[in-house]
PDB file of C-alpha atoms in Angstrom:
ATOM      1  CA  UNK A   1     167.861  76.854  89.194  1.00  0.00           C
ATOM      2  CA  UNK A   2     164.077  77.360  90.650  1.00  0.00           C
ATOM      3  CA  UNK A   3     162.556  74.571  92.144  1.00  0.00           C
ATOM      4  CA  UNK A   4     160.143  72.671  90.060  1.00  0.00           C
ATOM      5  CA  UNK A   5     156.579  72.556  91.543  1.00  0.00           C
ATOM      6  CA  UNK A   6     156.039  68.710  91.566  1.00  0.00           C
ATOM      7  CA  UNK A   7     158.716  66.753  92.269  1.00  0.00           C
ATOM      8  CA  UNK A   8     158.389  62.616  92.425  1.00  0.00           C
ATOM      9  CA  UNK A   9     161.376  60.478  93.506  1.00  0.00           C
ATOM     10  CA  UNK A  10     161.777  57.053  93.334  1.00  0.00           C
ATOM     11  CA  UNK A  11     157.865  56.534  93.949  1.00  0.00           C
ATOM     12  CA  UNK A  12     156.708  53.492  94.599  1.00  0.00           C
ATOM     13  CA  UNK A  13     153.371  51.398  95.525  1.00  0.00           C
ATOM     14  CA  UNK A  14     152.690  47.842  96.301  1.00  0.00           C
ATOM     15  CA  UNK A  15     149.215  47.169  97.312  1.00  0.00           C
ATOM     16  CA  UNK A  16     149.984  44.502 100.000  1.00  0.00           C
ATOM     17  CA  UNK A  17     151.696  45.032 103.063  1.00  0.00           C
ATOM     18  CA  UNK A  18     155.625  45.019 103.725  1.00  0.00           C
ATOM     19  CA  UNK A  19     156.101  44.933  99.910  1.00  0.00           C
ATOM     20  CA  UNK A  20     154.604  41.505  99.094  1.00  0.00           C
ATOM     21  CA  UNK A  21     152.201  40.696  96.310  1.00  0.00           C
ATOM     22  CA  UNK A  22     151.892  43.438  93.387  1.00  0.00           C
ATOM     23  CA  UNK A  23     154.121  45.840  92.571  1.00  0.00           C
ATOM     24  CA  UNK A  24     152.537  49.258  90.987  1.00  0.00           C
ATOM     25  CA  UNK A  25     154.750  51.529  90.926  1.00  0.00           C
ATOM     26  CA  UNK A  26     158.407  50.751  91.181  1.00  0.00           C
ATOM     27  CA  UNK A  27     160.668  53.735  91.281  1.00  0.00           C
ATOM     28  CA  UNK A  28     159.401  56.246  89.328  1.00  0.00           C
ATOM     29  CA  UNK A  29     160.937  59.798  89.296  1.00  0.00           C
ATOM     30  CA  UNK A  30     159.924  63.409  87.404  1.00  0.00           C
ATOM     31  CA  UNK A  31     159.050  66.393  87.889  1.00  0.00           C
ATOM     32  CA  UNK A  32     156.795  69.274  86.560  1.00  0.00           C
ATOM     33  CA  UNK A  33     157.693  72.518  86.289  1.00  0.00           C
ATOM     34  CA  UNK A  34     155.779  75.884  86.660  1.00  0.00           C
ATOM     35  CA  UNK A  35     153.230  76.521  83.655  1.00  0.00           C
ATOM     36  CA  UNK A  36     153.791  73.377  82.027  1.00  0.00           C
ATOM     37  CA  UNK A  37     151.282  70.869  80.732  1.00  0.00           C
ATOM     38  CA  UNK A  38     152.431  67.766  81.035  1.00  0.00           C
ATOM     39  CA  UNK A  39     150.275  64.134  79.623  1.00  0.00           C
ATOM     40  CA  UNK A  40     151.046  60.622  80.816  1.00  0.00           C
ATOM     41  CA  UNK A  41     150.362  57.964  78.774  1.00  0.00           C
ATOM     42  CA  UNK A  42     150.881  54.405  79.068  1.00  0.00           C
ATOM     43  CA  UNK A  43     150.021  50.807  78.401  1.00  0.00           C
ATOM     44  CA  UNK A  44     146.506  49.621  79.863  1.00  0.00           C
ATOM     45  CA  UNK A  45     146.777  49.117  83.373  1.00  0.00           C
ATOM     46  CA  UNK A  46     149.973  50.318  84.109  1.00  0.00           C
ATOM     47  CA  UNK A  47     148.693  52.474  87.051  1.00  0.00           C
ATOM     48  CA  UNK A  48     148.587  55.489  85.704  1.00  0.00           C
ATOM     49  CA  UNK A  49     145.227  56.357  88.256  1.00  0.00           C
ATOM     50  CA  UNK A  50     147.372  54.911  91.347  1.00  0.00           C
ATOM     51  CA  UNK A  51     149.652  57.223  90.541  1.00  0.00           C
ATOM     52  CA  UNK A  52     147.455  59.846  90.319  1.00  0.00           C
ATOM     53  CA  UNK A  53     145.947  59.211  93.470  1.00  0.00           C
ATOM     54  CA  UNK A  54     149.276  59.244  95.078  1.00  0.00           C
ATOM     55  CA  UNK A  55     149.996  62.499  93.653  1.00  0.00           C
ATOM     56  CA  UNK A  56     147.130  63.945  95.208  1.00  0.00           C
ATOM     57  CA  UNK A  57     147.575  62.384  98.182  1.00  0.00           C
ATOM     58  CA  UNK A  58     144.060  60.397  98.294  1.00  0.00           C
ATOM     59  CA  UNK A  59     146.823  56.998  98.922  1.00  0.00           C
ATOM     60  CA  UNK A  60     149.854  56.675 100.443  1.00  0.00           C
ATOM     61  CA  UNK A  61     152.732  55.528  99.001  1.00  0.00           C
ATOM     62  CA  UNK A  62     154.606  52.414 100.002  1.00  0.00           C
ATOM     63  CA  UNK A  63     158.021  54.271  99.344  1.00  0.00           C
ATOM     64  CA  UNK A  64     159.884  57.335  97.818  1.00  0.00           C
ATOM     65  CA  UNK A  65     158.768  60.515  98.076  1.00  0.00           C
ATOM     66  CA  UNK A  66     155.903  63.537  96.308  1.00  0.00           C
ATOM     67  CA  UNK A  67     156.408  67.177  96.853  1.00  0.00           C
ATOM     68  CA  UNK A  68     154.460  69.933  95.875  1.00  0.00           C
ATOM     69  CA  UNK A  69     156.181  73.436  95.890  1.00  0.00           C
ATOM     70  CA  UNK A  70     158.871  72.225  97.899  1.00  0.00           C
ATOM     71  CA  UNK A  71     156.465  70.595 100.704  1.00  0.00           C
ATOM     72  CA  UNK A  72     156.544  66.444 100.900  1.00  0.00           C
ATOM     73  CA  UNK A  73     152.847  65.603 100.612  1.00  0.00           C
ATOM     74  CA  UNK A  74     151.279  63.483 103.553  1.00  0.00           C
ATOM     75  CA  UNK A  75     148.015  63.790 102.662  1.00  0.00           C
ATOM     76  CA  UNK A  76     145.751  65.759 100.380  1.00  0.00           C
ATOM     77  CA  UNK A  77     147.628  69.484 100.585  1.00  0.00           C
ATOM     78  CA  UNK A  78     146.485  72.710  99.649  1.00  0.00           C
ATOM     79  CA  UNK A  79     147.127  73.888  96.319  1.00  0.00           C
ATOM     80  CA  UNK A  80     145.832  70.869  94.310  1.00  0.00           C
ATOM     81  CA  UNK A  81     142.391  69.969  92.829  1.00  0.00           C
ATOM     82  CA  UNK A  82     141.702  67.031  90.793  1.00  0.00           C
ATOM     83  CA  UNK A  83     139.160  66.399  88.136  1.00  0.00           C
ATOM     84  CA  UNK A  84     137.866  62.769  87.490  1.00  0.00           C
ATOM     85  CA  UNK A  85     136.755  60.811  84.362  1.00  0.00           C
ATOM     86  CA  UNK A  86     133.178  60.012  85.955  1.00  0.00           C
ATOM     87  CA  UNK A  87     131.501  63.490  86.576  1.00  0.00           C
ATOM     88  CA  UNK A  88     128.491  61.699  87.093  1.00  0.00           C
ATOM     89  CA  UNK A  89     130.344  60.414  90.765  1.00  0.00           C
ATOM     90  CA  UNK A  90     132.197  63.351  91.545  1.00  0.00           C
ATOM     91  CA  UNK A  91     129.264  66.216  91.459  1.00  0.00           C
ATOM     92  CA  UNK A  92     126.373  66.184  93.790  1.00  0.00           C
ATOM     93  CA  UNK A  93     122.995  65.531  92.106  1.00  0.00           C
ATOM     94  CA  UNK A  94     121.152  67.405  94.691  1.00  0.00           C
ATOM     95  CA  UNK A  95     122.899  70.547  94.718  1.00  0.00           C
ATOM     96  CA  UNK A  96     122.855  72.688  91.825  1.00  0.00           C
ATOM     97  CA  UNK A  97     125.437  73.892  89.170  1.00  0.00           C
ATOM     98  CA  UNK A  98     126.895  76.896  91.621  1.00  0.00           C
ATOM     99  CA  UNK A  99     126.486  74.763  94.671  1.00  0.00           C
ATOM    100  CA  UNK A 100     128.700  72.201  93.540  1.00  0.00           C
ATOM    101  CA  UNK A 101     131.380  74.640  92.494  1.00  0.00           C
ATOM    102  CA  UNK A 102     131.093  76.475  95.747  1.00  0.00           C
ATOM    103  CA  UNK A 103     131.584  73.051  97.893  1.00  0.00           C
ATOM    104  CA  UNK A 104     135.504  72.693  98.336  1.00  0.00           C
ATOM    105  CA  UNK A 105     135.144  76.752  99.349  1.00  0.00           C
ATOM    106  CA  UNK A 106     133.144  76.044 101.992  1.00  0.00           C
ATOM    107  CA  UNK A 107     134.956  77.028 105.337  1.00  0.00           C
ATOM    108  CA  UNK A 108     138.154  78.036 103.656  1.00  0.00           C
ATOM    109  CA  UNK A 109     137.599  81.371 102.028  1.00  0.00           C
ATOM    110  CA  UNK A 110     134.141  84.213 103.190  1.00  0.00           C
ATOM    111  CA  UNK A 111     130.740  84.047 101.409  1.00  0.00           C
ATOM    112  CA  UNK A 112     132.030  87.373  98.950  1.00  0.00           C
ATOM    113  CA  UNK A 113     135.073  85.017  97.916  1.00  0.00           C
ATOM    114  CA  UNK A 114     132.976  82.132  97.307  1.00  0.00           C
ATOM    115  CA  UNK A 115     130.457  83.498  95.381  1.00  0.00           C
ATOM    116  CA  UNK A 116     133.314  85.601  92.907  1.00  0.00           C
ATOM    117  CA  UNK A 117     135.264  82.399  92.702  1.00  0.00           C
ATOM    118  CA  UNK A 118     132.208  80.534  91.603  1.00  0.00           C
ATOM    119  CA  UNK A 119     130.731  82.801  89.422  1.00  0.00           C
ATOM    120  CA  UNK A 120     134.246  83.130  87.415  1.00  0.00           C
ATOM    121  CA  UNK A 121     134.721  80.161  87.432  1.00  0.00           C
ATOM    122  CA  UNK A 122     131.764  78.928  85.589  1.00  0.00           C
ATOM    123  CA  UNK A 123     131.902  81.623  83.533  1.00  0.00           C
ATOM    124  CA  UNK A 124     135.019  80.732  82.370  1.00  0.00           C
ATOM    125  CA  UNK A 125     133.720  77.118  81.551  1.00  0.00           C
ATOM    126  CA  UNK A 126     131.095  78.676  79.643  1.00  0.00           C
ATOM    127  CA  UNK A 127     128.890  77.629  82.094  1.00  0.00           C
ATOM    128  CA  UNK A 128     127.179  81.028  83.945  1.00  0.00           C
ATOM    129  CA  UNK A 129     123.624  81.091  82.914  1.00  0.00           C
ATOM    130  CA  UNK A 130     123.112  77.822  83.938  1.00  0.00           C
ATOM    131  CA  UNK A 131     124.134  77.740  87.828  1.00  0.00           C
ATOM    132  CA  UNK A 132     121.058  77.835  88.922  1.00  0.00           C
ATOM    133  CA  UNK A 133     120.415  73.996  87.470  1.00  0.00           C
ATOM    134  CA  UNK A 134     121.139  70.751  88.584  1.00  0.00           C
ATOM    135  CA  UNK A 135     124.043  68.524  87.503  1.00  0.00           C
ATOM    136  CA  UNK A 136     121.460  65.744  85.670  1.00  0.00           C
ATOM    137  CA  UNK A 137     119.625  68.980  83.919  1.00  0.00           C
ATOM    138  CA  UNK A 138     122.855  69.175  82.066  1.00  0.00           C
ATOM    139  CA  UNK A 139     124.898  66.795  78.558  1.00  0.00           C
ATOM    140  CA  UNK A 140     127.584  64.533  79.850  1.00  0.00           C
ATOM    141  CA  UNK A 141     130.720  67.643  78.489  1.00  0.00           C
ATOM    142  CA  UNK A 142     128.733  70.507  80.205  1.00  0.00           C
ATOM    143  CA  UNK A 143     128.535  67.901  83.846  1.00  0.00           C
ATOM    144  CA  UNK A 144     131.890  67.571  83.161  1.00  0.00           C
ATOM    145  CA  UNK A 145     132.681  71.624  82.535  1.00  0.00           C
ATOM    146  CA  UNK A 146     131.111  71.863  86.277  1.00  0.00           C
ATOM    147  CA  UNK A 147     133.645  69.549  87.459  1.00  0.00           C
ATOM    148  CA  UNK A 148     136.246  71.698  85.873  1.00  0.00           C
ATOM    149  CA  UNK A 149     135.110  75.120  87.055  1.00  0.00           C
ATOM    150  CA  UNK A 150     134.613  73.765  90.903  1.00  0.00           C
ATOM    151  CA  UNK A 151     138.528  72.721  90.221  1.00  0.00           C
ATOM    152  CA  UNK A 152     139.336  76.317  88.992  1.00  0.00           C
ATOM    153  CA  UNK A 153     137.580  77.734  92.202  1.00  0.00           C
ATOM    154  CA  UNK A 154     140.156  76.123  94.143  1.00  0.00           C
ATOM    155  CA  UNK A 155     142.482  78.132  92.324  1.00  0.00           C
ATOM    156  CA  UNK A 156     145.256  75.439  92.436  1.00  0.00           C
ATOM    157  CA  UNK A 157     148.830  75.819  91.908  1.00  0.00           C
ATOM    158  CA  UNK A 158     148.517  71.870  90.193  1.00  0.00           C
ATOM    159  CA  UNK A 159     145.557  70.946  88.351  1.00  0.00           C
ATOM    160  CA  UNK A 160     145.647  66.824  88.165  1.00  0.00           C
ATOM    161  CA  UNK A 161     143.164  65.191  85.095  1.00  0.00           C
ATOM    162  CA  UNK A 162     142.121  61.730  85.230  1.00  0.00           C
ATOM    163  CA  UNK A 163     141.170  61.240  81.767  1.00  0.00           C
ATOM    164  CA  UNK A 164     138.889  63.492  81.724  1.00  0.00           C
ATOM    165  CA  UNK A 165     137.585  63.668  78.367  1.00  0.00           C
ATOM    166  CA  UNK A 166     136.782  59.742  78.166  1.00  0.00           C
ATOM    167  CA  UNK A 167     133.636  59.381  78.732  1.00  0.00           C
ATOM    168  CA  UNK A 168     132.338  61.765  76.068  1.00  0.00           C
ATOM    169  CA  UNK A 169     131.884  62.000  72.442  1.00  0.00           C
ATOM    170  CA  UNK A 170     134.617  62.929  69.946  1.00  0.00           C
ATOM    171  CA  UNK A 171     133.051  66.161  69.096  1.00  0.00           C
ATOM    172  CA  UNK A 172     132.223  66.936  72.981  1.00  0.00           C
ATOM    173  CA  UNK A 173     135.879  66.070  73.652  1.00  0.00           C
ATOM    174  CA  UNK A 174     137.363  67.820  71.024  1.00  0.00           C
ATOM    175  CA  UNK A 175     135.533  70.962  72.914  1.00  0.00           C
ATOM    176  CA  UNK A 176     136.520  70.515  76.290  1.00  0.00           C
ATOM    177  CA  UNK A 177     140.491  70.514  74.827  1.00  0.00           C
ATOM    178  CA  UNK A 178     140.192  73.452  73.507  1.00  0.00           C
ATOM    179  CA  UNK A 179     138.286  74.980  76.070  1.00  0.00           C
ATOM    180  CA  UNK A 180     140.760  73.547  79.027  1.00  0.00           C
ATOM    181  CA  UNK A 181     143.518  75.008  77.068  1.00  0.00           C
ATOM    182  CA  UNK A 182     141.670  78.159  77.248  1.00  0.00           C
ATOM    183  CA  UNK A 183     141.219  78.196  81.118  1.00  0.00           C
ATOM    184  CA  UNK A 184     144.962  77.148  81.472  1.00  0.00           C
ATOM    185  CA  UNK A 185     146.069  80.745  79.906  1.00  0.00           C
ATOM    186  CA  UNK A 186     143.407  82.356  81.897  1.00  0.00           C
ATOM    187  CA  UNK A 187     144.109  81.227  85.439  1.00  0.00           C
ATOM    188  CA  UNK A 188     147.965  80.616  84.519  1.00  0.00           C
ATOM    189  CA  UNK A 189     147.911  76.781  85.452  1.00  0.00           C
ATOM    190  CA  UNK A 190     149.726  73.732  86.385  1.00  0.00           C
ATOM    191  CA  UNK A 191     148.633  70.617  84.678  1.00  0.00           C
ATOM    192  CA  UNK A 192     148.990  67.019  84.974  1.00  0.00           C
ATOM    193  CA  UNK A 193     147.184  65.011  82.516  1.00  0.00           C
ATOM    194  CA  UNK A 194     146.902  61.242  82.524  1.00  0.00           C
ATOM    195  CA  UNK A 195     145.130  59.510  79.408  1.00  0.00           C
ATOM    196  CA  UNK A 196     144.695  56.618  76.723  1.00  0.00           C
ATOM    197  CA  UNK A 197     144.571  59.003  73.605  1.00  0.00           C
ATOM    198  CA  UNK A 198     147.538  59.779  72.526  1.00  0.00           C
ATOM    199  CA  UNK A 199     146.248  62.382  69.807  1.00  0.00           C
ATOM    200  CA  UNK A 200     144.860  64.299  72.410  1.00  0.00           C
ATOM    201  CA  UNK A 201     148.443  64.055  74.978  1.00  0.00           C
ATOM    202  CA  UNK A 202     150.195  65.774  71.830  1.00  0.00           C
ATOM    203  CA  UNK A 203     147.730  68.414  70.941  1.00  0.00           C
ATOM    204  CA  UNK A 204     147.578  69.470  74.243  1.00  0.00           C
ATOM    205  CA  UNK A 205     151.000  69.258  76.029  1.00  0.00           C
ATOM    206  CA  UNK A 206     153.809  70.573  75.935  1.00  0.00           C
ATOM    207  CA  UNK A 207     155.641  67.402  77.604  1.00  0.00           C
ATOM    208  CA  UNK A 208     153.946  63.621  77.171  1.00  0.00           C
ATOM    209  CA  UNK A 209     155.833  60.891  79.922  1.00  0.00           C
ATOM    210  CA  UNK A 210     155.638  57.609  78.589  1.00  0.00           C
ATOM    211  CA  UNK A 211     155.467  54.927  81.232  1.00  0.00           C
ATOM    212  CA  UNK A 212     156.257  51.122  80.694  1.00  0.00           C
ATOM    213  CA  UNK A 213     153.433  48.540  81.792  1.00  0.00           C
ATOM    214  CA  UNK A 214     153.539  47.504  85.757  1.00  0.00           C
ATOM    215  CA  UNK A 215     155.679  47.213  87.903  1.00  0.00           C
ATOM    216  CA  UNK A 216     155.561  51.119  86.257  1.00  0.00           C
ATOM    217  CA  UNK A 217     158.574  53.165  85.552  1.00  0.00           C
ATOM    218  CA  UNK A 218     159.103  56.381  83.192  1.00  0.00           C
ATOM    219  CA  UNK A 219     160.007  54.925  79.750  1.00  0.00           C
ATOM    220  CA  UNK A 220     161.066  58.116  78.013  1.00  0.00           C
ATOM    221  CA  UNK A 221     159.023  61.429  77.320  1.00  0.00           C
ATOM    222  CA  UNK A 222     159.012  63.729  74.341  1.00  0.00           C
ATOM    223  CA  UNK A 223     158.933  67.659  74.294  1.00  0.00           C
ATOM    224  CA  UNK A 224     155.900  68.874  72.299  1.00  0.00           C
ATOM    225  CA  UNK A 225     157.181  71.048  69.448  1.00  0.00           C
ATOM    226  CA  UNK A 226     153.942  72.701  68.331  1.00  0.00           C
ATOM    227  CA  UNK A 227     153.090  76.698  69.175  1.00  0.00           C
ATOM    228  CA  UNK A 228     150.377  77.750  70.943  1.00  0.00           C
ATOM    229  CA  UNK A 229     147.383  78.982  70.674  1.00  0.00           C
ATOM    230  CA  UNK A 230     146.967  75.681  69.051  1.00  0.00           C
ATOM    231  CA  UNK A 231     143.526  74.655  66.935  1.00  0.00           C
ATOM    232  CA  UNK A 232     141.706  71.648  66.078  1.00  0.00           C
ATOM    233  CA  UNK A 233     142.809  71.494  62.393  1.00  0.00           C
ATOM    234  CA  UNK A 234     146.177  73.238  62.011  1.00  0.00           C
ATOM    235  CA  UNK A 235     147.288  71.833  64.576  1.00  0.00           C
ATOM    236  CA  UNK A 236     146.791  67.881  63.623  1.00  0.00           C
ATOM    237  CA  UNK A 237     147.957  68.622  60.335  1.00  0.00           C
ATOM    238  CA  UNK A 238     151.417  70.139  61.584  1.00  0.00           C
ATOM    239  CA  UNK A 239     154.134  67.822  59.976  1.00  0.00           C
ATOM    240  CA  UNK A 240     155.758  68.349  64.190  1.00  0.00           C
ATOM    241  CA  UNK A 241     152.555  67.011  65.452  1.00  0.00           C
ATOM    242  CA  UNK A 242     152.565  63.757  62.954  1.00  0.00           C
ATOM    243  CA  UNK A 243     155.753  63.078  63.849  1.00  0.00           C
ATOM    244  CA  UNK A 244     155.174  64.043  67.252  1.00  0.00           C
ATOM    245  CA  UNK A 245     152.179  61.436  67.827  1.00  0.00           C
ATOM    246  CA  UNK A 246     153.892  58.933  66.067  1.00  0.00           C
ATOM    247  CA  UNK A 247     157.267  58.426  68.129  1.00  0.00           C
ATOM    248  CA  UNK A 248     154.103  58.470  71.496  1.00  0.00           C
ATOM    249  CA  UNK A 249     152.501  55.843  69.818  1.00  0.00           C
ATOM    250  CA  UNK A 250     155.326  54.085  69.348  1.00  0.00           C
ATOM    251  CA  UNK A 251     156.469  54.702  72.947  1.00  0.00           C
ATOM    252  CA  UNK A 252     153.294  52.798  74.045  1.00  0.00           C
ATOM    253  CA  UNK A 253     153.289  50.001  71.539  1.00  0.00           C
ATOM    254  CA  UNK A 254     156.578  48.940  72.784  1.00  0.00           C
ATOM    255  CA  UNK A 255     155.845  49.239  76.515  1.00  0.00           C
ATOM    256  CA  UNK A 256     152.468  47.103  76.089  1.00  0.00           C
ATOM    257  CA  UNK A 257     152.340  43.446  76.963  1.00  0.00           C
ATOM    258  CA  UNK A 258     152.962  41.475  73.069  1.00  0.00           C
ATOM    259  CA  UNK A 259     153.918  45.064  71.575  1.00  0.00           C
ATOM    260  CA  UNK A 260     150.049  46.235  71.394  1.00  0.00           C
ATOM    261  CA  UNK A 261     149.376  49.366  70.915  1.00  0.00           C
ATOM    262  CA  UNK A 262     147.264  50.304  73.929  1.00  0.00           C
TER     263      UNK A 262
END
């Protein structure tokens, strides 16, 4: 059996020293496999970001262990690029569109390399004809759709997604799902998708991990049985995605503190 790309095991993070005060994440364990697209939901504040953060290296764990391709990560490795939900922090204001996607190239790969990666990449993000302008010249989705394509330059064996789509408008976000779909088949990636909606875990996955409220463990997670290409209407009408979003929903409403629904 082939190795799966990310492997967690028994992860775990308390945010005071020598395991006193809160508890995180208490011994929490899955994987992700090549090509897949996997969503994480979960209750409010059940530390879905921490454990992104771990993932990516940005925080050290208190115990258990991350690996990435069959490498234990102690640090932030190659082969991973994360996009956040504020693209208004994460790009530079004073460097323009291509500048920004170029960054994380700089002093890795030659000027040629940079400047194909970029240019693909923003074309791919529908994004080309405007490289030449700055990050506050551009709507909330397209700032985000730079984030994106300066992720896709890195060419990343994982791609990890902080809810990315929050801080937009329904139609914007209904966009960027289709287009990050899109880029997924075109650059044959890895994704790792954390977020509140759970409409948008089904349409886009094809595995959603449910995790309980904190101290965080995996709850359960459901295979996505819906085709792809997938679309904005067909697809939500599908009787399997219905069904699908309802046992998710359900997942969370249980794990939240007095049975919300988060």
């Amino acid at each position: 059996m082939s190795q799966a790309l990310l492997e967690v095991d028994d992860l775990r993070h308390n945010y005071h020293a020598r395991g006193a005060g809160d508890s995180v994440l208490d011994g929490l364990s899955f994987a992700v496999e090549r090509g897949e697209f996997v969503s994480i939901v979960g209750p409010s504040g059940c530390g879905k970001t921490t454990l992104l953060r771990t993932l990516s290296g940005l925080l050290a764990p208190t115990g258990g262990t991350v690996s990435l391709d069959g490498t234990v990560i102690k640090g932030v490795p190659q082969g991973l690029a994360m996009v956040f939900q504020d693209y208004r922090a994460s790009l530079f204001p004073w460097r323009r569109v291509a500048a920004n996607v170029e960054f994380p190239l700089l002093g890795r790969v030659g000027r040629a390399e940079r400047r194909s990666r970029t240019e693909e990449s923003l074309e791919a993000v529908g994004l080309l004809e405007h490289a030449d302008r700055y990050p506050w010249q551009l709507s909330g989705g397209m700032q985000q759709r730079v984030a994106i394509a300066r992720a896709l330059a890195m060419r990343p064996q994982l791609l990890l997604m902080d809810e990315p789509f929050a801080s937009v408008d329904a139609q914007t976000r209904s966009e960027l799902e289709d287009l990050l779909l899109g880029v997924r088949d075109r650059f044959d990636m890895t994704i790792l998708f954390v977020t509140h909606d759970v409409d948008e875990s089904v349409y886009l996955s094809t595995r959603v991990l449910a995790l309980s409220k904190a101290p965080t463990v995996k709850t359960a997670e459901v295979v996505v049985p819906l085709p792809f290409p997938r679309d904005q209407i067909n697809t939500r009408e599908d009787s399997a995605f219905v069904t699908t979003r309802s046992e998710v929903a359900r997942l969370i409403r249980h794990a939240s503190p007095g049975g919300l629904s988060a």
